Coordinates of C-alpha atoms in Angstrom, one line a residue:
M292 CA -24.9 -2.2 -57.4
E293 CA -26.5 -4.8 -55.2
E294 CA -27.0 -3.6 -51.6
L295 CA -25.3 -5.8 -49.0
E296 CA -27.4 -7.5 -46.4
H297 CA -26.5 -6.6 -42.8
T298 CA -27.1 -8.8 -39.8
C299 CA -27.9 -7.7 -36.3
P300 CA -24.9 -6.7 -34.2
L301 CA -24.0 -9.4 -31.8
P302 CA -23.5 -9.0 -28.0
R303 CA -20.0 -8.1 -26.9
T304 CA -17.8 -11.2 -26.2
T305 CA -14.7 -9.3 -25.1
L306 CA -14.2 -6.3 -22.8
I307 CA -11.1 -4.8 -24.3
E308 CA -13.0 -2.0 -26.0
P309 CA -15.9 0.3 -24.9
A310 CA -19.4 -0.2 -26.2
I311 CA -20.3 1.3 -29.5
F312 CA -22.5 4.3 -30.1
T313 CA -25.8 3.8 -31.8
P314 CA -25.6 5.2 -35.4
E315 CA -27.8 8.2 -36.3
T316 CA -29.7 6.1 -38.9
S317 CA -32.1 3.3 -38.2
C318 CA -30.9 -0.1 -36.9
E319 CA -28.6 -1.9 -39.3
C320 CA -30.4 -5.2 -38.6
R321 CA -31.9 -6.6 -41.9
A322 CA -33.1 -9.9 -40.4
P323 CA -36.8 -10.4 -40.0
H324 CA -38.0 -8.8 -36.8
E325 CA -41.1 -10.6 -35.6
K326 CA -42.7 -9.5 -32.3
L327 CA -41.6 -11.7 -29.4
T328 CA -43.2 -12.6 -26.2
V329 CA -41.3 -12.9 -22.9
E330 CA -41.9 -16.6 -22.9
Q331 CA -40.4 -17.0 -26.4
A332 CA -37.4 -14.8 -25.5
R333 CA -36.7 -16.9 -22.3
L334 CA -36.6 -20.0 -24.5
G335 CA -33.8 -18.6 -26.6
T336 CA -35.8 -17.8 -29.7
P337 CA -35.3 -16.6 -32.3
V338 CA -32.1 -18.3 -33.2
D339 CA -31.1 -16.0 -36.0
R340 CA -30.7 -12.8 -33.9
P341 CA -30.3 -11.7 -30.3
V342 CA -33.1 -10.3 -28.2
R343 CA -32.8 -6.5 -28.3
I344 CA -33.4 -4.9 -24.9
Y345 CA -33.6 -1.2 -24.3
A346 CA -32.9 0.5 -20.9
D347 CA -32.8 4.3 -20.5
G348 CA -32.0 6.8 -17.8
I349 CA -30.0 9.8 -16.7
F350 CA -27.1 7.8 -15.1
D351 CA -25.7 10.9 -13.3
L352 CA -22.8 10.0 -10.9
F353 CA -22.8 6.5 -12.3
H354 CA -22.8 4.1 -9.4
S355 CA -23.3 0.4 -8.4
G356 CA -27.1 0.8 -8.4
H357 CA -27.0 1.7 -12.1
A358 CA -24.6 -1.1 -12.9
R359 CA -26.8 -3.7 -11.1
A360 CA -29.9 -2.6 -13.0
L361 CA -28.0 -3.0 -16.3
M362 CA -26.7 -6.4 -15.2
Q363 CA -30.2 -7.6 -14.6
A364 CA -31.4 -6.3 -18.0
K365 CA -28.5 -8.0 -19.7
N366 CA -29.3 -11.3 -18.1
L367 CA -33.0 -11.4 -18.6
F368 CA -32.7 -13.7 -21.7
P369 CA -30.1 -16.2 -22.9
N370 CA -29.1 -14.1 -25.9
A371 CA -29.6 -10.5 -25.1
Y372 CA -28.2 -7.4 -26.8
L373 CA -28.5 -4.4 -24.4
I374 CA -29.0 -0.9 -25.7
V375 CA -28.8 1.9 -23.2
G376 CA -30.3 5.3 -23.9
V377 CA -28.9 8.3 -22.1
C378 CA -30.9 11.6 -22.0
S379 CA -29.2 14.8 -22.9
D380 CA -28.5 17.7 -20.6
E381 CA -31.2 19.8 -22.2
L382 CA -34.0 17.2 -21.6
T383 CA -32.7 16.3 -18.1
H384 CA -32.5 19.9 -16.9
K385 CA -36.0 20.5 -18.3
F386 CA -37.8 17.5 -16.8
K387 CA -35.7 16.4 -13.8
G388 CA -33.2 19.0 -12.8
F389 CA -29.5 19.9 -12.9
T390 CA -26.9 17.2 -13.2
V391 CA -23.5 16.9 -11.7
M392 CA -21.9 15.3 -14.8
T393 CA -22.3 16.6 -18.3
E394 CA -24.0 14.5 -21.0
E395 CA -20.6 13.6 -22.6
E396 CA -19.3 12.4 -19.3
R397 CA -22.4 10.3 -18.8
Y398 CA -22.2 8.8 -22.3
D399 CA -18.6 7.8 -21.7
A400 CA -19.4 6.3 -18.3
L401 CA -22.0 4.0 -19.9
R402 CA -19.7 2.9 -22.7
H403 CA -17.3 1.5 -20.1
C404 CA -19.9 -0.6 -18.3
R405 CA -19.3 -4.3 -19.0
Y406 CA -23.0 -5.1 -19.5
V407 CA -23.7 -2.5 -22.2
D408 CA -23.4 -3.4 -25.9
E409 CA -24.5 -0.1 -27.4
V410 CA -25.1 3.5 -26.1
L411 CA -27.8 5.6 -27.6
R412 CA -27.0 9.3 -27.1
D413 CA -29.7 12.0 -26.7
A414 CA -32.4 9.4 -25.9
P415 CA -36.0 10.6 -25.9
W416 CA -37.8 11.2 -22.6
T417 CA -40.9 9.3 -23.7
L418 CA -40.7 6.2 -25.9
T419 CA -42.8 6.3 -29.0
Q420 CA -43.8 3.4 -31.3
E421 CA -41.8 5.0 -34.1
F422 CA -38.7 5.0 -31.9
L423 CA -39.2 1.3 -30.9
E424 CA -39.6 0.3 -34.5
K425 CA -36.6 2.3 -35.7
H426 CA -34.3 0.6 -33.3
K427 CA -36.0 -2.8 -33.5
I428 CA -36.5 -3.0 -29.8
D429 CA -38.0 -6.1 -28.4
F430 CA -38.3 -5.2 -24.7
V431 CA -37.8 -2.2 -22.4
A432 CA -36.2 -2.8 -19.0
H433 CA -36.7 -0.6 -16.0
D434 CA -37.8 -0.9 -12.4
D435 CA -41.6 -1.4 -12.2
I436 CA -42.2 1.6 -9.8
P437 CA -44.4 4.1 -11.7
Y438 CA -42.3 6.9 -13.1
S439 CA -44.3 10.1 -13.2
S440 CA -42.9 12.8 -15.4
A441 CA -43.7 15.1 -18.3
G442 CA -47.4 15.3 -17.3
S443 CA -47.8 11.5 -17.1
E444 CA -48.4 9.3 -14.1
D445 CA -46.1 6.6 -15.6
V446 CA -44.1 7.2 -18.7
Y447 CA -43.8 3.4 -19.2
K448 CA -47.6 2.7 -19.0
H449 CA -48.1 2.1 -22.7
I450 CA -45.0 -0.1 -22.9
K451 CA -46.4 -2.3 -20.1
E452 CA -49.8 -2.5 -21.8
A453 CA -48.0 -3.6 -25.0
G454 CA -46.4 -6.5 -23.2
M455 CA -42.9 -5.2 -23.9
F456 CA -41.9 -4.2 -20.4
V457 CA -39.5 -6.4 -18.3
P458 CA -38.9 -5.2 -14.7
T459 CA -35.6 -4.9 -12.9
K460 CA -35.1 -4.3 -9.1
R461 CA -33.6 -1.2 -7.6
T462 CA -30.6 -1.4 -5.3
E463 CA -31.6 -0.1 -1.9
G464 CA -29.4 2.5 -0.1
I465 CA -27.7 3.8 -3.2
S466 CA -28.9 6.4 -5.8
T467 CA -27.8 9.6 -7.3
S468 CA -30.0 11.6 -5.0
D469 CA -28.5 9.8 -2.0
L470 CA -25.0 10.7 -3.1
I471 CA -25.9 14.4 -3.6
T472 CA -27.6 14.4 -0.2
R473 CA -24.4 13.2 1.4
I474 CA -22.4 15.9 -0.3
V475 CA -24.9 18.7 0.7
R476 CA -25.2 17.4 4.2
D477 CA -21.4 17.4 4.7
Y478 CA -20.7 20.4 2.6
D479 CA -18.2 22.0 5.0
V480 CA -16.2 18.8 5.2
Y481 CA -15.9 18.5 1.4
A482 CA -15.2 22.2 1.0
R483 CA -12.4 22.0 3.5
R484 CA -11.1 18.8 1.9
N485 CA -10.8 20.4 -1.6
L486 CA -9.3 23.6 -0.2
Q487 CA -6.6 21.4 1.4
R488 CA -6.0 19.7 -1.9
G489 CA -5.3 22.9 -3.7
Y490 CA -8.7 24.1 -5.1
T491 CA -9.3 27.9 -4.8
A492 CA -12.2 29.5 -3.0
K493 CA -13.4 30.8 -6.3
E494 CA -13.5 27.4 -7.8
L495 CA -15.5 26.1 -4.8
N496 CA -17.7 29.2 -4.8
V497 CA -16.7 29.9 -1.2
S498 CA -16.7 33.3 0.4
Y499 CA -13.5 35.0 1.8
I500 CA -14.8 34.6 5.4
N501 CA -15.7 30.9 4.9
E502 CA -12.4 30.2 3.3
K503 CA -10.5 31.6 6.3
K504 CA -12.8 29.7 8.6
Y505 CA -12.2 26.4 6.7
R506 CA -8.4 26.9 6.6
L507 CA -8.4 27.6 10.4
Q508 CA -10.5 24.5 11.0
N509 CA -8.0 22.5 8.9
Q510 CA -5.1 23.7 11.0
V511 CA -7.0 22.8 14.2
D512 CA -7.7 19.4 12.8
R513 CA -4.1 18.9 12.0
M514 CA -3.1 19.9 15.5
K515 CA -5.7 17.5 16.9
E516 CA -4.4 14.7 14.7
K517 CA -0.8 15.4 16.0
V518 CA -2.1 15.3 19.6
R519 CA -4.0 12.1 18.9
T520 CA -0.9 10.6 17.4
V521 CA 1.2 11.6 20.4
E522 CA -1.4 10.1 22.7
E523 CA -1.5 6.9 20.8
K524 CA 2.3 6.7 20.9
S525 CA 2.3 7.5 24.7
K526 CA -0.3 4.8 25.3
H527 CA 1.8 2.3 23.4
F528 CA 4.9 3.3 25.3
V529 CA 3.1 3.0 28.7
Y530 CA 1.8 -0.4 27.6
R531 CA 5.3 -1.5 26.7
V532 CA 6.6 -0.3 30.0
E533 CA 3.9 -2.1 31.9
E534 CA 4.5 -5.2 29.9
K535 CA 8.3 -5.0 30.6
S536 CA 7.6 -4.3 34.3
H537 CA 5.3 -7.3 34.5
D538 CA 8.0 -9.5 32.9
L539 CA 10.7 -8.2 35.2
I540 CA 8.5 -8.7 38.3
Q541 CA 7.7 -12.2 37.2
K542 CA 11.3 -13.0 36.5
W543 CA 12.3 -11.5 39.9
E544 CA 9.8 -13.7 41.7
E545 CA 11.1 -16.8 39.9
K546 CA 14.7 -15.9 40.7
S547 CA 13.8 -15.0 44.3
R548 CA 12.1 -18.4 44.8
E549 CA 15.1 -20.1 43.3
F550 CA 17.5 -18.2 45.5
I551 CA 15.4 -19.0 48.7
G552 CA 15.3 -22.6 47.7
N553 CA 19.1 -22.7 47.1
F554 CA 19.7 -20.9 50.4
L555 CA 17.6 -23.3 52.4
E556 CA 19.2 -26.3 50.6
L557 CA 22.6 -24.9 51.6
F558 CA 22.0 -23.4 55.1
G559 CA 18.8 -25.2 56.3
P560 CA 18.5 -27.6 59.2
D561 CA 19.5 -30.5 57.0
G562 CA 21.4 -28.4 54.5
T563 CA 24.6 -29.2 52.7
W564 CA 26.6 -26.6 54.8
K565 CA 25.7 -28.3 58.1
Q566 CA 26.8 -31.7 56.7
M567 CA 30.0 -30.2 55.4
F568 CA 30.7 -28.5 58.8
Q569 CA 30.0 -31.8 60.7
E570 CA 32.3 -33.7 58.4
R571 CA 35.1 -31.1 58.8
S572 CA 34.7 -30.9 62.6
G573 CA 35.0 -34.7 62.8
R574 CA 38.1 -34.6 60.7
M575 CA 39.7 -31.9 63.0
I576 CA 38.8 -33.8 66.2
Q577 CA 40.3 -36.9 64.8
A578 CA 43.4 -35.1 63.7
L579 CA 43.9 -33.5 67.2
S580 CA 43.3 -36.6 69.3
P581 CA 46.5 -38.8 70.4
R582 CA 47.2 -41.8 68.4
G583 CA 47.0 -45.3 70.1
S584 CA 50.1 -47.5 71.0
P585 CA 51.1 -50.1 68.6
S586 CA 49.4 -53.4 69.0
S587 CA 52.8 -55.3 69.4
S588 CA 54.0 -53.5 72.5
P589 CA 52.6 -54.4 75.9
T590 CA 50.4 -51.9 77.7
R591 CA 51.0 -51.0 81.3
E592 CA 48.0 -50.9 83.5
F593 CA 47.8 -48.5 86.5
S594 CA 45.6 -48.8 89.5
P595 CA 43.1 -46.0 89.7
S596 CA 43.8 -45.6 93.4
R597 CA 47.5 -45.3 93.1
S598 CA 49.4 -42.7 91.2
P599 CA 52.6 -43.6 89.5
S600 CA 55.6 -43.4 91.9
P601 CA 58.2 -40.7 91.2
P602 CA 61.4 -41.9 89.8
S603 CA 64.1 -43.0 92.4
R604 CA 67.2 -41.1 92.7
W605 CA 69.0 -44.4 92.6
A606 CA 67.7 -45.1 89.3
M607 CA 70.4 -45.5 86.9
P608 CA 70.4 -43.0 84.1
R609 CA 70.1 -44.3 80.7
T610 CA 73.3 -44.5 79.0
S611 CA 74.0 -45.3 75.5
P612 CA 75.6 -48.7 75.0
P613 CA 79.4 -48.6 74.7
S614 CA 80.6 -48.5 71.3
S615 CA 83.8 -50.6 72.2
P616 CA 85.2 -53.0 74.9
K617 CA 87.4 -50.2 76.3
G618 CA 84.4 -48.0 76.8
A619 CA 82.6 -50.8 78.6
S620 CA 85.4 -51.4 81.2
A621 CA 85.7 -47.7 81.9
S622 CA 82.1 -47.5 82.7
I623 CA 82.3 -50.4 85.1
S624 CA 85.2 -48.9 87.0
S625 CA 83.4 -45.6 87.4
M626 CA 80.4 -47.3 88.9
S627 CA 82.6 -49.2 91.4
E628 CA 84.2 -45.9 92.5
G629 CA 80.9 -44.4 93.1
D630 CA 79.8 -47.2 95.4
E631 CA 83.0 -46.8 97.5
D632 CA 82.4 -43.1 98.0
E633 CA 78.8 -43.7 99.3
K634 CA 80.1 -46.1 101.8

């Protein structure tokens, strides 16, 4: 039975699935694997296969610094296939120290990084020529700071001398050691945090006395938070009252100015009330003063030195005109009789 030819795995084009694990056997690539230089790889050659780049590490507490380093490795060449080697717990505890995450957790974290095409489990601590040929690795990517370990001043020295090393840059301010330092430095804070979230003192490896102390501190913090909340609400209330008072005072000033202006307009020296009073006074004086004689009747002038003479007793009283001839003759006879008596 004729053996089927296998081509090199291609870089991932979709992100709907995690990266694959490297098979236990050698690389399935059957294409010719000539040695490449960095210049050739940057030009996009060879055309029949991707450039295979290998990056290894512990990747404990996988963080953005790890992801940035892998992103740089993935983008070193136009057509790159990134293989990431993750060391086991046994090797890591032996040469570097205890890890927070288990090896299975670290493997799985790398599989879900978007820049990784393949994850190699239980990676060797030192890279041998046999390992590089087995996995058909073209270049090894790592930061160029000498990495002293396992009795060597730089475990990547022979890779650099062979021209297979491509450097990446570290991200300042973030590393697994920095994260652990933060946790150790603020141990009490995180212990209290987890106790408050339901973890037991046994799970946190906390003594009975420290547990009571942490719980008391949590209660004190809750009381402080309540007091702080009340203070904030009180400050907000006072601010609202001051704001309302300022508005009220401003409105009162505006209304008072308007009231004073209206008062002066009504009762001032030239105010409306004075004009109304003068008009009404003039009307009252005009109403109380006597009316003049009609223009058709003659007016009688009196001398200022003489006063009008009193009426004479001989003045004839005004009588109404007789209504009939008989009445007229009767009045004449009565007047004649009166003259005779005076005589």
